CSV table of C-alpha atoms and ligand atoms in Angstrom, one decimal:
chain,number,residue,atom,x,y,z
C,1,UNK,CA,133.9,105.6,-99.8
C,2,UNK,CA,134.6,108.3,-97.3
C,3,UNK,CA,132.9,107.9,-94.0
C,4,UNK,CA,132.4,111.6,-94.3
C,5,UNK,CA,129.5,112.1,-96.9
C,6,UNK,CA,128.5,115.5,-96.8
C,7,UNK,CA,130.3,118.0,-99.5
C,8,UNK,CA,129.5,121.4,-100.2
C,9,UNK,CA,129.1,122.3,-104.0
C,10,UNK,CA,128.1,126.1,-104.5
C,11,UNK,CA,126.2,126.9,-101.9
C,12,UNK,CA,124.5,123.6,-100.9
C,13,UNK,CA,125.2,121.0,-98.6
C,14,UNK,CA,124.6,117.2,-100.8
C,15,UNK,CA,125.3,113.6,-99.9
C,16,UNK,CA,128.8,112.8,-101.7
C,17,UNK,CA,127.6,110.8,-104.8
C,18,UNK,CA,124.1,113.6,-105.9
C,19,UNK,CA,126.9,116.2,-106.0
C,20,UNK,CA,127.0,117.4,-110.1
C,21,UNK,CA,129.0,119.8,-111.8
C,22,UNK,CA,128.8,120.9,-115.6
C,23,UNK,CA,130.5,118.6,-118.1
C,24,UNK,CA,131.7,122.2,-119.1
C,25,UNK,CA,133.2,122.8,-116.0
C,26,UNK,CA,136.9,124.4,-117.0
C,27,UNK,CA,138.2,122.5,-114.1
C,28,UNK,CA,136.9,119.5,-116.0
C,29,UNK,CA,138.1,120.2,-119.1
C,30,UNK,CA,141.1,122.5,-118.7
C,31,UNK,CA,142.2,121.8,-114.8
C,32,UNK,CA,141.4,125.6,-114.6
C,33,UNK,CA,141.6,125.9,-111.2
C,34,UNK,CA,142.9,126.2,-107.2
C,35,UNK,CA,142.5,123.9,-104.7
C,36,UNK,CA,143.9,123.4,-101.0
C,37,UNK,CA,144.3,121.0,-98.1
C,38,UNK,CA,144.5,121.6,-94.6
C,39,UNK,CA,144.5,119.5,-91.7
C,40,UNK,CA,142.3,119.9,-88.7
C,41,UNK,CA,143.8,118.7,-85.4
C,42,UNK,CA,140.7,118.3,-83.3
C,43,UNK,CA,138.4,120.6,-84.4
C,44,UNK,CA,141.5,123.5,-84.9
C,45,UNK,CA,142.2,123.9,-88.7
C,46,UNK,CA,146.0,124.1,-88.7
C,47,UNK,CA,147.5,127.4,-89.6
C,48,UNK,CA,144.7,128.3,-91.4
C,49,UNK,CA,145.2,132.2,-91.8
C,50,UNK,CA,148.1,130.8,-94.3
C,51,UNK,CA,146.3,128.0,-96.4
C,52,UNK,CA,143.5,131.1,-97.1
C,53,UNK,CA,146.2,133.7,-97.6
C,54,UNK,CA,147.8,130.8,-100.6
C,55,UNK,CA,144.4,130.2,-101.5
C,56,UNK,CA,143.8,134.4,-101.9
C,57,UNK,CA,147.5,134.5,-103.7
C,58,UNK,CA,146.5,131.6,-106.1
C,59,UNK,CA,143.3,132.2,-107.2
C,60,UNK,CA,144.5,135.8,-107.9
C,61,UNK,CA,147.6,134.7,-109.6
C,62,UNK,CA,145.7,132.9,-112.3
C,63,UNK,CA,142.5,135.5,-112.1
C,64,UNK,CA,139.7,133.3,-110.4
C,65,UNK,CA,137.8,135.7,-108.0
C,66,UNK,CA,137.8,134.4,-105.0
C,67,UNK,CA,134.2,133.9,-104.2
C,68,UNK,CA,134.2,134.0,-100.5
C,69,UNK,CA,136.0,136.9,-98.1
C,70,UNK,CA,138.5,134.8,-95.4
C,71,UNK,CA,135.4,135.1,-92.5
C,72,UNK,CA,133.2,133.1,-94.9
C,73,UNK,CA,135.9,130.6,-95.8
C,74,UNK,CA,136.4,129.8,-92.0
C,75,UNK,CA,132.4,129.8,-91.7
C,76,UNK,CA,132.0,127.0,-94.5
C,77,UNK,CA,135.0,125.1,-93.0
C,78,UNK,CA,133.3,125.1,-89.3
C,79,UNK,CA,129.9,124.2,-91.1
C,80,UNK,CA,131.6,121.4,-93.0
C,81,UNK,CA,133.3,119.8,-89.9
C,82,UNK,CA,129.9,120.0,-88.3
C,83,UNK,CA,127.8,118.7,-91.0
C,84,UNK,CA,130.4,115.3,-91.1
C,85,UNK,CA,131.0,115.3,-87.5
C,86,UNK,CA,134.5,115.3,-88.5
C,87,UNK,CA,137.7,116.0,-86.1
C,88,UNK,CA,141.0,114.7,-86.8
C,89,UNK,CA,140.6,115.3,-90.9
C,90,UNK,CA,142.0,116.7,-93.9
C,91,UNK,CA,139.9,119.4,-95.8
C,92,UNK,CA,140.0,119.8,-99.2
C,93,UNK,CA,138.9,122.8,-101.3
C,94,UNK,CA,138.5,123.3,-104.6
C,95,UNK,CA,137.5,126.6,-106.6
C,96,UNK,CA,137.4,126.3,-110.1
C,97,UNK,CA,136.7,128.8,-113.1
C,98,UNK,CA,133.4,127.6,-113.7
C,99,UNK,CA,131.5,127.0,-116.7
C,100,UNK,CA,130.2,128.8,-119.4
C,101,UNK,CA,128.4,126.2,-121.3
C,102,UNK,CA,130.9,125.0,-123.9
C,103,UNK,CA,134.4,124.7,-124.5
C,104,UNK,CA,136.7,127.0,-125.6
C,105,UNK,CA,140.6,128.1,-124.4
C,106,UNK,CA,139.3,131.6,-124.1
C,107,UNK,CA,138.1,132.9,-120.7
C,108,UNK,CA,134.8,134.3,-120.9
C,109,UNK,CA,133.5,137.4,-119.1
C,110,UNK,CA,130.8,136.2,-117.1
C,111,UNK,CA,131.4,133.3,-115.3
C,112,UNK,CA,130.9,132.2,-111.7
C,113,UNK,CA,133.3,130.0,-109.8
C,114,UNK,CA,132.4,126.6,-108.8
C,115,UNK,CA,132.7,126.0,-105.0
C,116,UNK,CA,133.8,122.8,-103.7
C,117,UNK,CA,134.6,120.9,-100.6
C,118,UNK,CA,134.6,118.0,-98.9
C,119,UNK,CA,136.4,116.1,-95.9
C,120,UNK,CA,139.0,113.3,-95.7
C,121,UNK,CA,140.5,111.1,-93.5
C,122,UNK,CA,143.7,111.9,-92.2
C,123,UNK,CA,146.3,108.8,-93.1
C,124,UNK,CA,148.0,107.9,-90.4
C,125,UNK,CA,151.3,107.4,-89.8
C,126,UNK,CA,152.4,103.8,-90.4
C,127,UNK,CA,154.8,102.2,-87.8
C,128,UNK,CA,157.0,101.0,-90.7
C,129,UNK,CA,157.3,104.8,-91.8
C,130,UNK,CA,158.5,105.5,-87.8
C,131,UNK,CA,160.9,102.7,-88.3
C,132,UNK,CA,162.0,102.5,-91.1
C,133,UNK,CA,161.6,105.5,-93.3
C,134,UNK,CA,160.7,105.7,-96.6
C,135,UNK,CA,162.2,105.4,-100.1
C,136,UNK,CA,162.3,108.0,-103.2
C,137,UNK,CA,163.2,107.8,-106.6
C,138,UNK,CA,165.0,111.6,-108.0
C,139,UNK,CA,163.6,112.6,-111.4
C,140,UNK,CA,163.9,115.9,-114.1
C,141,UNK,CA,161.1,118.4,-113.0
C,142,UNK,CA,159.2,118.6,-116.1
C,143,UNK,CA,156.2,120.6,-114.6
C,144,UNK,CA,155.7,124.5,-116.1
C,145,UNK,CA,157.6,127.4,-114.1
C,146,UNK,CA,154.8,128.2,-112.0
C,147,UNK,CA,154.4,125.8,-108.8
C,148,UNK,CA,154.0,128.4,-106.3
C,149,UNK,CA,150.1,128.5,-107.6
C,150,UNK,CA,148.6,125.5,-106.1
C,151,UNK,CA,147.0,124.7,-109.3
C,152,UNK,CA,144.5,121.6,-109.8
C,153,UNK,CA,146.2,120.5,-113.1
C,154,UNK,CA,148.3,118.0,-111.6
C,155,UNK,CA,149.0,115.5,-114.3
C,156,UNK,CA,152.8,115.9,-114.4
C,157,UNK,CA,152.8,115.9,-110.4
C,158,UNK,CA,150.7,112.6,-110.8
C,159,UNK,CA,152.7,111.2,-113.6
C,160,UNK,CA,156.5,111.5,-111.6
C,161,UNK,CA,154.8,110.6,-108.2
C,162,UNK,CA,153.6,107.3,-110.2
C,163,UNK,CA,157.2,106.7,-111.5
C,164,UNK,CA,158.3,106.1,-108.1
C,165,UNK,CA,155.9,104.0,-106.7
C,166,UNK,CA,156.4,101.6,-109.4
C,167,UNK,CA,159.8,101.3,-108.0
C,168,UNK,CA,158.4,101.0,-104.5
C,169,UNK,CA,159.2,104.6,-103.5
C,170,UNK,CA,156.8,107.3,-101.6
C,171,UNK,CA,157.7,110.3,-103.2
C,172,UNK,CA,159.8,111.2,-105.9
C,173,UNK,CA,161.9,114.3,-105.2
C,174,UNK,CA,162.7,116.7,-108.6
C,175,UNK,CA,165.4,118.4,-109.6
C,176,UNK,CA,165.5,121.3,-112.4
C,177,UNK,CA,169.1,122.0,-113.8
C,178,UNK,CA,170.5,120.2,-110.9
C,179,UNK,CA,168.7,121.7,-108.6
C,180,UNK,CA,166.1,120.4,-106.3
C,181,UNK,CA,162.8,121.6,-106.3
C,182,UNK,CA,160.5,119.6,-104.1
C,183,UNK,CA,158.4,116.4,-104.1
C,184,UNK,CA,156.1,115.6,-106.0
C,185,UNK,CA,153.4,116.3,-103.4
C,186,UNK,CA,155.8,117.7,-100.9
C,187,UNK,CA,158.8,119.4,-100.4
C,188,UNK,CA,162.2,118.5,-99.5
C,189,UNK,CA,164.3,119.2,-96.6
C,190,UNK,CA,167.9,117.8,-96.6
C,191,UNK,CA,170.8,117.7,-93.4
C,192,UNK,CA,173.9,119.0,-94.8
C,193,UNK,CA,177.0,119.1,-92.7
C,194,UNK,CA,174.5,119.2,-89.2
C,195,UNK,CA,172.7,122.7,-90.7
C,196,UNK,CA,168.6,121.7,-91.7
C,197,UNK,CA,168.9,123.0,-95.2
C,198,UNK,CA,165.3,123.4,-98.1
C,199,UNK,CA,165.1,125.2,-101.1
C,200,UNK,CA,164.2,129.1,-100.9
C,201,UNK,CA,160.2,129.9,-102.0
C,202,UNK,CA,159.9,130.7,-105.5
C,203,UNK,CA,158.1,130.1,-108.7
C,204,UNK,CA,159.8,126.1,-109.0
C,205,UNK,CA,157.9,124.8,-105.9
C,206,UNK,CA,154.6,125.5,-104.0
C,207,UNK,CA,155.3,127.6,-100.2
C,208,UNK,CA,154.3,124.2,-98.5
C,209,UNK,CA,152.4,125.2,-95.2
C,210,UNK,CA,154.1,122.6,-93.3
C,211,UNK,CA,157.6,123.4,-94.5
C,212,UNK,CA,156.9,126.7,-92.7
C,213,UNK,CA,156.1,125.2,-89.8
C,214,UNK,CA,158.6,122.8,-89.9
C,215,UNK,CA,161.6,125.8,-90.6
C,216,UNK,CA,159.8,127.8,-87.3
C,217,UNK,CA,159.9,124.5,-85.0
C,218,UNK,CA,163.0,123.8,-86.2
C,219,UNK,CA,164.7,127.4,-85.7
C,220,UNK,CA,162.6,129.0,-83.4
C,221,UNK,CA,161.7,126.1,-80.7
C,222,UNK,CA,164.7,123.5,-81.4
C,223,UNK,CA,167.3,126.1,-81.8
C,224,UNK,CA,168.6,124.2,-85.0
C,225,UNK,CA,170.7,125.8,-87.4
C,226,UNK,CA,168.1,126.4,-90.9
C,227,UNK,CA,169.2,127.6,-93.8
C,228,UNK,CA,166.8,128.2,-97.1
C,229,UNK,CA,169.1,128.1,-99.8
C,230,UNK,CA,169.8,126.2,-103.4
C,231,UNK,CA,170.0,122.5,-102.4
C,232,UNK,CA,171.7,121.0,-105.5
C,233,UNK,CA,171.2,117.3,-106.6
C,234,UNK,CA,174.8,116.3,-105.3
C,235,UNK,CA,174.2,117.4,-101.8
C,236,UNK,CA,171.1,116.0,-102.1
C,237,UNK,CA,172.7,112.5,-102.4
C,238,UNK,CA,175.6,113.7,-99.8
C,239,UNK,CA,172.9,114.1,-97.2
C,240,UNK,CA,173.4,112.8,-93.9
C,241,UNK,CA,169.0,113.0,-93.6
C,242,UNK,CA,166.5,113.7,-96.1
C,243,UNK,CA,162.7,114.8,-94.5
C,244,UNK,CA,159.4,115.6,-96.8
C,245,UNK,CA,157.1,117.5,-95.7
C,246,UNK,CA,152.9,117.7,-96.4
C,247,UNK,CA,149.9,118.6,-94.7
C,248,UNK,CA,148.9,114.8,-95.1
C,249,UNK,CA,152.1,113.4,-94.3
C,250,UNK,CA,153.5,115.7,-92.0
C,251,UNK,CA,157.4,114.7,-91.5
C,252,UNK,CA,158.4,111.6,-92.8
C,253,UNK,CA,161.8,110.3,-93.3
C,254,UNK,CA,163.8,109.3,-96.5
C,255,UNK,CA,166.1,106.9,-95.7
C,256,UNK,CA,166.6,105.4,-99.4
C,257,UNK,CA,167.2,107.7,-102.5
C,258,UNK,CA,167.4,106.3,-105.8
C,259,UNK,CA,168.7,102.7,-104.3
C,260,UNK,CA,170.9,104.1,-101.7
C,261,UNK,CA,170.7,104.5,-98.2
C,262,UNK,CA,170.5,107.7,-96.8
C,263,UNK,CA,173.1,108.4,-94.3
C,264,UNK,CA,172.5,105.4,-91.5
C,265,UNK,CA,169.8,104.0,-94.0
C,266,UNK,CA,166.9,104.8,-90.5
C,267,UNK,CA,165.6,107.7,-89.6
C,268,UNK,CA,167.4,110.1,-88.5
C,269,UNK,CA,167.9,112.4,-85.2
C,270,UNK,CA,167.0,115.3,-86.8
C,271,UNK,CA,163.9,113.5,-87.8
C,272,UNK,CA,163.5,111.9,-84.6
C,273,UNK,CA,163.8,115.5,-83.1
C,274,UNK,CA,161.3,117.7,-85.3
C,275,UNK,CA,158.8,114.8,-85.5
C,276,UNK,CA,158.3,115.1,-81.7
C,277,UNK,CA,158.4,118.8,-81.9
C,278,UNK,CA,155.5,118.4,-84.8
C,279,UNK,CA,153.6,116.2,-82.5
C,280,UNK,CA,153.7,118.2,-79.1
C,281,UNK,CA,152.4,121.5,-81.3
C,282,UNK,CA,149.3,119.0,-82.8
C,283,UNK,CA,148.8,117.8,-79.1
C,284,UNK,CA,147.6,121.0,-77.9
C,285,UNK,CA,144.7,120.8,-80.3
C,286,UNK,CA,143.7,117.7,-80.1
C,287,UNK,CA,140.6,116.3,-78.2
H,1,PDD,N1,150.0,118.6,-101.4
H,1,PDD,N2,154.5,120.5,-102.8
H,1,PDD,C1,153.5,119.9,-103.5
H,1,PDD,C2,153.7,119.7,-105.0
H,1,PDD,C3,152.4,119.4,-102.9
H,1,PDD,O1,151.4,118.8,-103.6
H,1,PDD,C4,152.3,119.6,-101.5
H,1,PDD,C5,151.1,119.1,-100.7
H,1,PDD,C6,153.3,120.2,-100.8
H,1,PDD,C7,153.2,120.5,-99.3
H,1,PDD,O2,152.4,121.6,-99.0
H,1,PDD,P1,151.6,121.7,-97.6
H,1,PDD,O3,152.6,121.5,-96.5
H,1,PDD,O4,151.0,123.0,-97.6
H,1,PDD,O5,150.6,120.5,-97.6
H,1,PDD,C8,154.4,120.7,-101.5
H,1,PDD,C9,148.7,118.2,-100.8
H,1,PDD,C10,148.8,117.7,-99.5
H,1,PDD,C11,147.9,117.4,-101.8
H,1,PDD,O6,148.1,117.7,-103.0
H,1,PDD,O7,147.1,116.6,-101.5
């Protein structure tokens, strides 16, 4: 269990394990609904005007009201932190269509969104990962044409991350008609001939918070050359480095891609360079 044991379901604050929902809950039954994770450095919530702006953008893309304005999310959040005496943790946030008392594909009329949220640790970096690097596995993206919506029905994001860890890997990185989308709970950033290259935003991968920040580091403070652009599958395995990026996992390095080493087979200087960028911007929140 969590050490952090408070959650907030609909408008009350409950000790983790008296929290209930409906058995009808749509999230329950159909994955019918949004959810989000963001980081909190200290007691700052990292970037989050943007996680509540893809929150707004999801929930309206798949017509969930969104049952709090951006001053009441940022309320809850502080309230949350407080309640679990939490710094240095990962929110997560999850709005679902509610229930309406039975089950049926239809959406019906009146029904109120369920509210929750609750805090995590935030993993920390392993020394191997610093070292070493990591390993993925590539694999077809089978999921529907609407990843930008950070939709809780996860199973085929679940399914492919699993098909790499039983080969040992941390992620698994997709590609759709040769073309590579993200992770399966990140996205992909590859060094092509020196220039930091990651697929454009779209409909075939979610606008990763982190890969924003990343991009601006990268561009703005490191003065490294960025392009967003189609990354294909070939260049993929061409690349010199290969970085993922998540709110949980921040920048890690892929050093192994489907059994082959990836460029020097360690982490790389671009790595090396945006990693310590990523951790002197965290620095100035932290206690
Ligand atoms: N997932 N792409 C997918 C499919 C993801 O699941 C995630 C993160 C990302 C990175 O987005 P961000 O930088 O905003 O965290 C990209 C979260 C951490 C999760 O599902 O737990």
């Amino acid at each position: 269990m969590s050490e952090f044991n408070t959650v907030f379901l609909n408008g009350q604050w409950l000790p983790a394990d008296q929290a209930q929902i409906s058995v009808f809950d749509r999230g329950f039954l159909f994955g019918d609904g949004i959810y989000e994770v963001l980081p909190v450095y200290g007691h700052h919530l990292l970037r989050l005007d943007e996680h509540l702006s893809r929150l707004s953008n999801s929930l309206e893309e798949v017509g969930i009201r969104n049952p709090y304005s951006d001053n009441e999310w940022r309320e809850l959040f502080c309230n949350l932190l407080l309640q679990n005496n939490a710094e240095n943790c990962a929110i997560y946030l999850q709005v679902t269509r509610g229930s309406s008392g039975g089950r049926d594909h239809s959406i019906p009329t009146n029904i109120e969104p369920t509210v929750f949220a609750c805090v995590n640790p935030l993993p920390i970096l392993p020394e191997a990962v610093k070292e070493n690097g990591v390993s993925a596995i590539t694999r077809e993206d089978i999921r529907w044409h609407r990843c930008h919506i950070k939709a809780i029905t996860l199973l085929a994001n679940v399914l492919l991350k699993e098909e790499g860890t039983a080969e040992g890997c941390n992620e698994t990185l997709l590609v759709r008609d040769g073309k590579i989308s993200e992770g399966a709970s990140s996205n992909v950033f590859a060094v092509i001939n020196g220039t930091l290259v990651t697929p454009p935003k779209g409909p075939e991968l979610l606008p990763g918070i982190t890969r924003d920040l990343v991009l601006e580091l990268a561009e703005k403070q490191q003065g490294l050359s960025v392009e967003q652009r189609i990354l294909s599958a070939d260049e993929l395995n061409n690349a010199s480095e290969i970085l993922i990026t998540s709110s949980t996992r921040e920048l890690y390095p892929v050093t192994n891609l489907d059994g082959q080493a990836v460029g020097s087979g360690k982490p790389g200087p671009v790595w090396q360079q945006l990693f310590a960028a990523y951790q002197a911007y965290k620095a100035q929140f932290q206690l």
